[in-house]
PDB file of N, CA and C in Angstrom:
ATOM      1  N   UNK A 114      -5.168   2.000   1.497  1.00 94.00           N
ATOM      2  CA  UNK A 114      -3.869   1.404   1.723  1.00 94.00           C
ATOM      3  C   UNK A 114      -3.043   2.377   2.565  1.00 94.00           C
ATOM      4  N   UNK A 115      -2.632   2.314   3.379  1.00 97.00           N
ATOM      5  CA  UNK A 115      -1.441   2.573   4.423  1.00 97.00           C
ATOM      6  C   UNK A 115       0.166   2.474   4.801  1.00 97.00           C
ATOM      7  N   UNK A 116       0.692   2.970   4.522  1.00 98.00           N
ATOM      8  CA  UNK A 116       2.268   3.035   4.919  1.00 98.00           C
ATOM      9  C   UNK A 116       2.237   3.059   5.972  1.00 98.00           C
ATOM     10  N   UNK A 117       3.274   2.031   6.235  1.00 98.00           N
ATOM     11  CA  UNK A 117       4.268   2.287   7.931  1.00 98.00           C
ATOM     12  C   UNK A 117       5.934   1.672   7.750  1.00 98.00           C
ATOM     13  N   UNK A 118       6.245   1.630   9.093  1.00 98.00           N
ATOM     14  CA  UNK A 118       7.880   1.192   9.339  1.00 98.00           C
ATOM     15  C   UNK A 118       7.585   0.222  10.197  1.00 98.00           C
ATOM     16  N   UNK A 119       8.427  -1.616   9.354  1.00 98.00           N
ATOM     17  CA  UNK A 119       8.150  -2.738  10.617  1.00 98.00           C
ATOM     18  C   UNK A 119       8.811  -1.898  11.557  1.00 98.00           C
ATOM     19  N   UNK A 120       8.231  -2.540  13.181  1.00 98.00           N
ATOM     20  CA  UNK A 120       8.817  -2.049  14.428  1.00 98.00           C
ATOM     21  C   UNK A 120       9.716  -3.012  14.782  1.00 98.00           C
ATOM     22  N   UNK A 121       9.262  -4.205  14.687  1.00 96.00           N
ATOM     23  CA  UNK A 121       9.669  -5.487  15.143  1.00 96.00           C
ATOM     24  C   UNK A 121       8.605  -6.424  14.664  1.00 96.00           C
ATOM     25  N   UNK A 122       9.610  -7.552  14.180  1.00 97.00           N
ATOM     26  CA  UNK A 122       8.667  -8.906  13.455  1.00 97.00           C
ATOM     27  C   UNK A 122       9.806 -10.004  14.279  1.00 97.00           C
ATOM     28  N   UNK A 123       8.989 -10.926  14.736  1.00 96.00           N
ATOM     29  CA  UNK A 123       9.335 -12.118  15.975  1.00 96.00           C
ATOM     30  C   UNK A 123       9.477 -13.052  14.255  1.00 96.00           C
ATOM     31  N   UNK A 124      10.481 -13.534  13.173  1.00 93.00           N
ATOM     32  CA  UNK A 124      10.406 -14.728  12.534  1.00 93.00           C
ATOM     33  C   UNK A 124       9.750 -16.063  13.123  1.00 93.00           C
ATOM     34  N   UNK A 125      10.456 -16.385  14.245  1.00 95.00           N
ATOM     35  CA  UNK A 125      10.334 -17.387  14.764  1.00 95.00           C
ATOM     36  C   UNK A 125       8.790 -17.726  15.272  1.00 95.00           C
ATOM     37  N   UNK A 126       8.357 -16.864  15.587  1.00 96.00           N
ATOM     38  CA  UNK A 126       6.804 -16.764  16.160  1.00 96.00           C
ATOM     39  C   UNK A 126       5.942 -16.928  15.419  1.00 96.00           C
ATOM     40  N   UNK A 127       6.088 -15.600  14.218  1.00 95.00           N
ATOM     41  CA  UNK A 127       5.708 -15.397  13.091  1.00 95.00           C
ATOM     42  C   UNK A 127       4.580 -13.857  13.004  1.00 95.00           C
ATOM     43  N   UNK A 128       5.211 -12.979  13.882  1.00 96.00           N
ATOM     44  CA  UNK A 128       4.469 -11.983  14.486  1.00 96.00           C
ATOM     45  C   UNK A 128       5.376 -10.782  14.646  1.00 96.00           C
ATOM     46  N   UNK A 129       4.117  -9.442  14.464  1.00 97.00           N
ATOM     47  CA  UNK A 129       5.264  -8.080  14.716  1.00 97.00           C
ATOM     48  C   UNK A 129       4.373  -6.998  15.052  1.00 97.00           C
ATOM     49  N   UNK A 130       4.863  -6.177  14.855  1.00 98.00           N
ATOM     50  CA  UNK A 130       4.148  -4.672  14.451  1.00 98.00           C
ATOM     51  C   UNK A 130       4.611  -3.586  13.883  1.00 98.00           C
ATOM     52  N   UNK A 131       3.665  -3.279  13.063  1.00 98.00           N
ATOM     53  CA  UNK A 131       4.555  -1.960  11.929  1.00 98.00           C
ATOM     54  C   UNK A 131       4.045  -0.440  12.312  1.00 98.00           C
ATOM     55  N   UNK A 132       4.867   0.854  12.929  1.00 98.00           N
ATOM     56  CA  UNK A 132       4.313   2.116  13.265  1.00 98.00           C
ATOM     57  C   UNK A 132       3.752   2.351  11.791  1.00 98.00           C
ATOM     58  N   UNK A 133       2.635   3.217  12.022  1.00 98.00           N
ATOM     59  CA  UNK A 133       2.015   3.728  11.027  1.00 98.00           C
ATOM     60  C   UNK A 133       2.895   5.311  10.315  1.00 98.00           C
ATOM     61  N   UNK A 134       2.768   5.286   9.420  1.00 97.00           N
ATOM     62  CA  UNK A 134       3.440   6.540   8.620  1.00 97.00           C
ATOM     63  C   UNK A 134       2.647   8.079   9.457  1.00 97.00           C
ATOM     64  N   UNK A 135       1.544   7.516   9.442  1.00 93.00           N
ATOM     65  CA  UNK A 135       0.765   8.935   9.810  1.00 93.00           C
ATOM     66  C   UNK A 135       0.256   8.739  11.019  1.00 93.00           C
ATOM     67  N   UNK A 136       1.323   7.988  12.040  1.00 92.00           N
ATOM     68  CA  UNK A 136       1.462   8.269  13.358  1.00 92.00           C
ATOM     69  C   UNK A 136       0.240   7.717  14.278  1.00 92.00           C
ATOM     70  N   UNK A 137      -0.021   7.634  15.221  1.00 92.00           N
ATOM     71  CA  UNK A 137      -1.307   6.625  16.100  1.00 92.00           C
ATOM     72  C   UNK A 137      -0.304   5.073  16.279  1.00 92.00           C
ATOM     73  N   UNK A 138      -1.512   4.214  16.555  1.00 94.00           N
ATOM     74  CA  UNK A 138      -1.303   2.840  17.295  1.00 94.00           C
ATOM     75  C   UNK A 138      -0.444   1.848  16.482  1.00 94.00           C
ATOM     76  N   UNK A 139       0.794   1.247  17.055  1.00 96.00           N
ATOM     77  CA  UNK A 139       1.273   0.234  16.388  1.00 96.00           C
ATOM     78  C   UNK A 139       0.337  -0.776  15.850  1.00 96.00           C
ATOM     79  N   UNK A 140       0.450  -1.292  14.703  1.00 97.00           N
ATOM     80  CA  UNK A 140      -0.244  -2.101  14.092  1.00 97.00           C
ATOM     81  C   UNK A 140       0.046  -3.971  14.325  1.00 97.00           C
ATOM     82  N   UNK A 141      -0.657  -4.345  14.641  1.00 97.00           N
ATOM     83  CA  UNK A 141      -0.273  -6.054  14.769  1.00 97.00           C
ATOM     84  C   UNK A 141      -0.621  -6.488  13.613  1.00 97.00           C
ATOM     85  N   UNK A 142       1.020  -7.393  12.644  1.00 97.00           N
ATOM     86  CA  UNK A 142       1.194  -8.090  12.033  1.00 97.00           C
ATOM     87  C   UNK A 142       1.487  -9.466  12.096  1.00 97.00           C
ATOM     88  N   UNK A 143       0.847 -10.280  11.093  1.00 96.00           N
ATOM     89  CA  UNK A 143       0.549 -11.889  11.706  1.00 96.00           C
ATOM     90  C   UNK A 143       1.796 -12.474  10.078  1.00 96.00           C
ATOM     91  N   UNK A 144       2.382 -13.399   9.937  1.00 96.00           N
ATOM     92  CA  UNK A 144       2.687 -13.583   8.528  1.00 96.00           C
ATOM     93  C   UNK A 144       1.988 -14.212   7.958  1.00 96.00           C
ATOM     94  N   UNK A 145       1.156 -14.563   7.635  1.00 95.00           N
ATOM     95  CA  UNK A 145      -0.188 -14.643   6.781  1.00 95.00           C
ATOM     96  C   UNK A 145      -0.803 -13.681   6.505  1.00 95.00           C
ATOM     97  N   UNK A 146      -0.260 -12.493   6.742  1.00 97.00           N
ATOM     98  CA  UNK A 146      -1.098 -11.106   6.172  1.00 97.00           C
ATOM     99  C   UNK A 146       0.533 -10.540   5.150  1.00 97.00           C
ATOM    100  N   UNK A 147       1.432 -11.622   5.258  1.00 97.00           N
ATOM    101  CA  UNK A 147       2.339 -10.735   4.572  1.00 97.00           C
ATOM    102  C   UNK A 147       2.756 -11.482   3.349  1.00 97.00           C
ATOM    103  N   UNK A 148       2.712 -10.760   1.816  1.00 95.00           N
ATOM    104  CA  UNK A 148       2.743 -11.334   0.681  1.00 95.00           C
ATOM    105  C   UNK A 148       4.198 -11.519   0.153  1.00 95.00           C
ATOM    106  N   UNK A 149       4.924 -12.488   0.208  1.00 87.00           N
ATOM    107  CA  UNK A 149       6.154 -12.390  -0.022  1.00 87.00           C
ATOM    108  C   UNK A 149       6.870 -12.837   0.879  1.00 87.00           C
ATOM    109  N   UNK A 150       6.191 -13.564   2.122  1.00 81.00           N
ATOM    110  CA  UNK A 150       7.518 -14.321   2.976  1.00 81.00           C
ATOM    111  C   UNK A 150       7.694 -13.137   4.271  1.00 81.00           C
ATOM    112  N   UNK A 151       8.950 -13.246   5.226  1.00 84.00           N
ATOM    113  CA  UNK A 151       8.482 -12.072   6.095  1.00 84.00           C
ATOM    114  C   UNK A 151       9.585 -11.358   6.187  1.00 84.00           C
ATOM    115  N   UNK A 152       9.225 -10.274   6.940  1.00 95.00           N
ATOM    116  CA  UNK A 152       9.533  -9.281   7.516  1.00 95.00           C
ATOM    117  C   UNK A 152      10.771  -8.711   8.495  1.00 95.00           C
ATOM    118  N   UNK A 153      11.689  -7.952   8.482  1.00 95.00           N
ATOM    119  CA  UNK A 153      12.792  -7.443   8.782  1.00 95.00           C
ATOM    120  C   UNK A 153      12.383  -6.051   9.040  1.00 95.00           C
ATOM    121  N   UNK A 154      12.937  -5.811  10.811  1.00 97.00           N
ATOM    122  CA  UNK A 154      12.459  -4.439  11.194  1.00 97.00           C
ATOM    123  C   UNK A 154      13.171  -3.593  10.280  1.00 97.00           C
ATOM    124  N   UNK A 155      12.453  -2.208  10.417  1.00 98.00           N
ATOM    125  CA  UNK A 155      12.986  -1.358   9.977  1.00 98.00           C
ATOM    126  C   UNK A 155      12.187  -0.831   8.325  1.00 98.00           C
ATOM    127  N   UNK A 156      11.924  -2.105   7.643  1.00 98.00           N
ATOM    128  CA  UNK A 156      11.039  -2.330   6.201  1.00 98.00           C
ATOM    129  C   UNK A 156      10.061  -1.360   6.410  1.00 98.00           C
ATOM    130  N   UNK A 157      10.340  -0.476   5.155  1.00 98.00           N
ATOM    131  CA  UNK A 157       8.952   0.404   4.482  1.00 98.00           C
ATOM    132  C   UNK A 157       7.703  -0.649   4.009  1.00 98.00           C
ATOM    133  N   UNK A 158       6.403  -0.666   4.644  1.00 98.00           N
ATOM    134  CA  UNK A 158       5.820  -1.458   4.095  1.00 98.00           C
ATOM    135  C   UNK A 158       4.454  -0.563   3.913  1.00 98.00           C
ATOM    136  N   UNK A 159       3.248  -1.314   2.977  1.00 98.00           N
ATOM    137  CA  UNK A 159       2.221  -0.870   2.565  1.00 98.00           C
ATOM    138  C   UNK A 159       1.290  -1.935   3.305  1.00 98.00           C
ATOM    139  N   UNK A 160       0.325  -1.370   3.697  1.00 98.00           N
ATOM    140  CA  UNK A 160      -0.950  -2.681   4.209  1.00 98.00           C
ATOM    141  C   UNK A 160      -2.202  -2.065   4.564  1.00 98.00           C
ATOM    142  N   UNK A 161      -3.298  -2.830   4.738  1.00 98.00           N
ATOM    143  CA  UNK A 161      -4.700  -2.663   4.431  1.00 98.00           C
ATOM    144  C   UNK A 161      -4.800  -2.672   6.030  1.00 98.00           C
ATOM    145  N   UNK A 162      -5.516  -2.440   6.902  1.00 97.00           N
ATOM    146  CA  UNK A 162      -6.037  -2.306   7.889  1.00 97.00           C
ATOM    147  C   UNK A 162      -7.768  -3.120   7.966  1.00 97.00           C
ATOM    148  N   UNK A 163      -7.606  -4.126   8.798  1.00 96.00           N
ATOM    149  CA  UNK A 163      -8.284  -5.509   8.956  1.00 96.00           C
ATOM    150  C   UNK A 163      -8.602  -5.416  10.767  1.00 96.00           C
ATOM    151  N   UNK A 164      -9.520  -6.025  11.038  1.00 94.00           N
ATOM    152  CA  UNK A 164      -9.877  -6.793  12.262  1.00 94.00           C
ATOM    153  C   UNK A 164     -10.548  -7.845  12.418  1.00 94.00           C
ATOM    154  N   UNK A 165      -9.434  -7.938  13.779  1.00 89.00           N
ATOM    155  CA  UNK A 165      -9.717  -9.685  14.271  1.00 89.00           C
ATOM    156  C   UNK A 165     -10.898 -10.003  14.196  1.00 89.00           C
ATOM    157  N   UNK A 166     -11.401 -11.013  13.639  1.00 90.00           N
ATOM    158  CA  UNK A 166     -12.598 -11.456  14.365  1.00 90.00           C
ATOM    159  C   UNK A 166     -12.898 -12.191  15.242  1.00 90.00           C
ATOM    160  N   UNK A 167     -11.909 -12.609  16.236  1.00 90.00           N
ATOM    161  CA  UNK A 167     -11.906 -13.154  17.790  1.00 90.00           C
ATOM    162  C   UNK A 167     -11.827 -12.465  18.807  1.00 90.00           C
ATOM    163  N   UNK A 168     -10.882 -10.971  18.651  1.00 89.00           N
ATOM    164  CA  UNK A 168     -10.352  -9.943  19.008  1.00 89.00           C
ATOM    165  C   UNK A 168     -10.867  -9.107  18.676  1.00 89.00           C
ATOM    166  N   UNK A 169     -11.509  -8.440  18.090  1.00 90.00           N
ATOM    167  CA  UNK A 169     -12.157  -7.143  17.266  1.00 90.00           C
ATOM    168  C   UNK A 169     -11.160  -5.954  17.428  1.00 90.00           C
ATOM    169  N   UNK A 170      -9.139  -6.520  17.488  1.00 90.00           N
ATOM    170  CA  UNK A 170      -8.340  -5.777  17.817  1.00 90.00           C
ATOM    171  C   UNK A 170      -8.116  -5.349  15.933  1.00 90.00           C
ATOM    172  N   UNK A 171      -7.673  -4.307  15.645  1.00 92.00           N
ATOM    173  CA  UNK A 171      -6.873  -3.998  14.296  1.00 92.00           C
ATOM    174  C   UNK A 171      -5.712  -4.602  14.129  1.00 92.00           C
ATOM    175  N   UNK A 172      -5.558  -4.730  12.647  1.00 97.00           N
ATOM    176  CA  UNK A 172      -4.470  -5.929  12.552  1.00 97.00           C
ATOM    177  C   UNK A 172      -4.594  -5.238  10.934  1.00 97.00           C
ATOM    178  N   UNK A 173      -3.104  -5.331  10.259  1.00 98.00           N
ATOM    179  CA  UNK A 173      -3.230  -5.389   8.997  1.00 98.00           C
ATOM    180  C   UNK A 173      -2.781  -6.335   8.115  1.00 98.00           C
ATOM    181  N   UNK A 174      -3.298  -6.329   6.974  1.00 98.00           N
ATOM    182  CA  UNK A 174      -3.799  -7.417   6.007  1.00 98.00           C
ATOM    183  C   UNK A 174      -3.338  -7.073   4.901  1.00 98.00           C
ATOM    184  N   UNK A 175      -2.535  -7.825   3.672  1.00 98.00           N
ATOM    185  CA  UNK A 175      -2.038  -7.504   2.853  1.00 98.00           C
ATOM    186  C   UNK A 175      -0.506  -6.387   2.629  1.00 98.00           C
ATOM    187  N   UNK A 176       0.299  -6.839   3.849  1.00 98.00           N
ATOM    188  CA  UNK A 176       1.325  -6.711   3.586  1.00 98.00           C
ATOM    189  C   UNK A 176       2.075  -6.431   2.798  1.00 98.00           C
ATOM    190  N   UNK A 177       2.782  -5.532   2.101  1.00 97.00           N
ATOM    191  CA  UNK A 177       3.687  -5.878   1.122  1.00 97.00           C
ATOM    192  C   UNK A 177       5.263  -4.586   1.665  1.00 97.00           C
ATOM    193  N   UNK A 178       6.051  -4.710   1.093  1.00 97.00           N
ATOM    194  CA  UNK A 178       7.520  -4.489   1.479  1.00 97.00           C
ATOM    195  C   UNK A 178       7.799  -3.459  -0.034  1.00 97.00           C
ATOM    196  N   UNK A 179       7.776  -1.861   0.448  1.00 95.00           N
ATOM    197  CA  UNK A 179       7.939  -1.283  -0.618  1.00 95.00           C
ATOM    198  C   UNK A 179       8.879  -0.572  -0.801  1.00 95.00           C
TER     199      UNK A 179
END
């Protein structure tokens, strides 16, 4: 499990990305990876690190707002 800070989450879209705590590549967040509804930049969040399987891009999975 992984900490980061949302960067930016698009509501309307339904899309974002959260910097990682321990620094490297912004992470792409989808809201279906987020448990609890969505996301407001700035949010301490926890999440699993997942890839696409259309994309074989990283994406994280299991969201949560801590």
């Amino acid at each position: 499990m992984a900490n980061g800070t949302v960067k930016f989450f698009n509501t309307d879209k339904g899309f974002g990305f959260i910097t990682p705590e321990n620094g490297g590549t912004d992470v792409f967040v989808h809201i279906s990876a987020v448990q609890g509804g969505a996301l407001s930049d700035g949010q301490r969040v926890s999440y699993d690190m997942g890839q696409d399987r259309k994309t074989g891009k990283s994406k994280a999975e299991n969201v949560r707002v801590i």
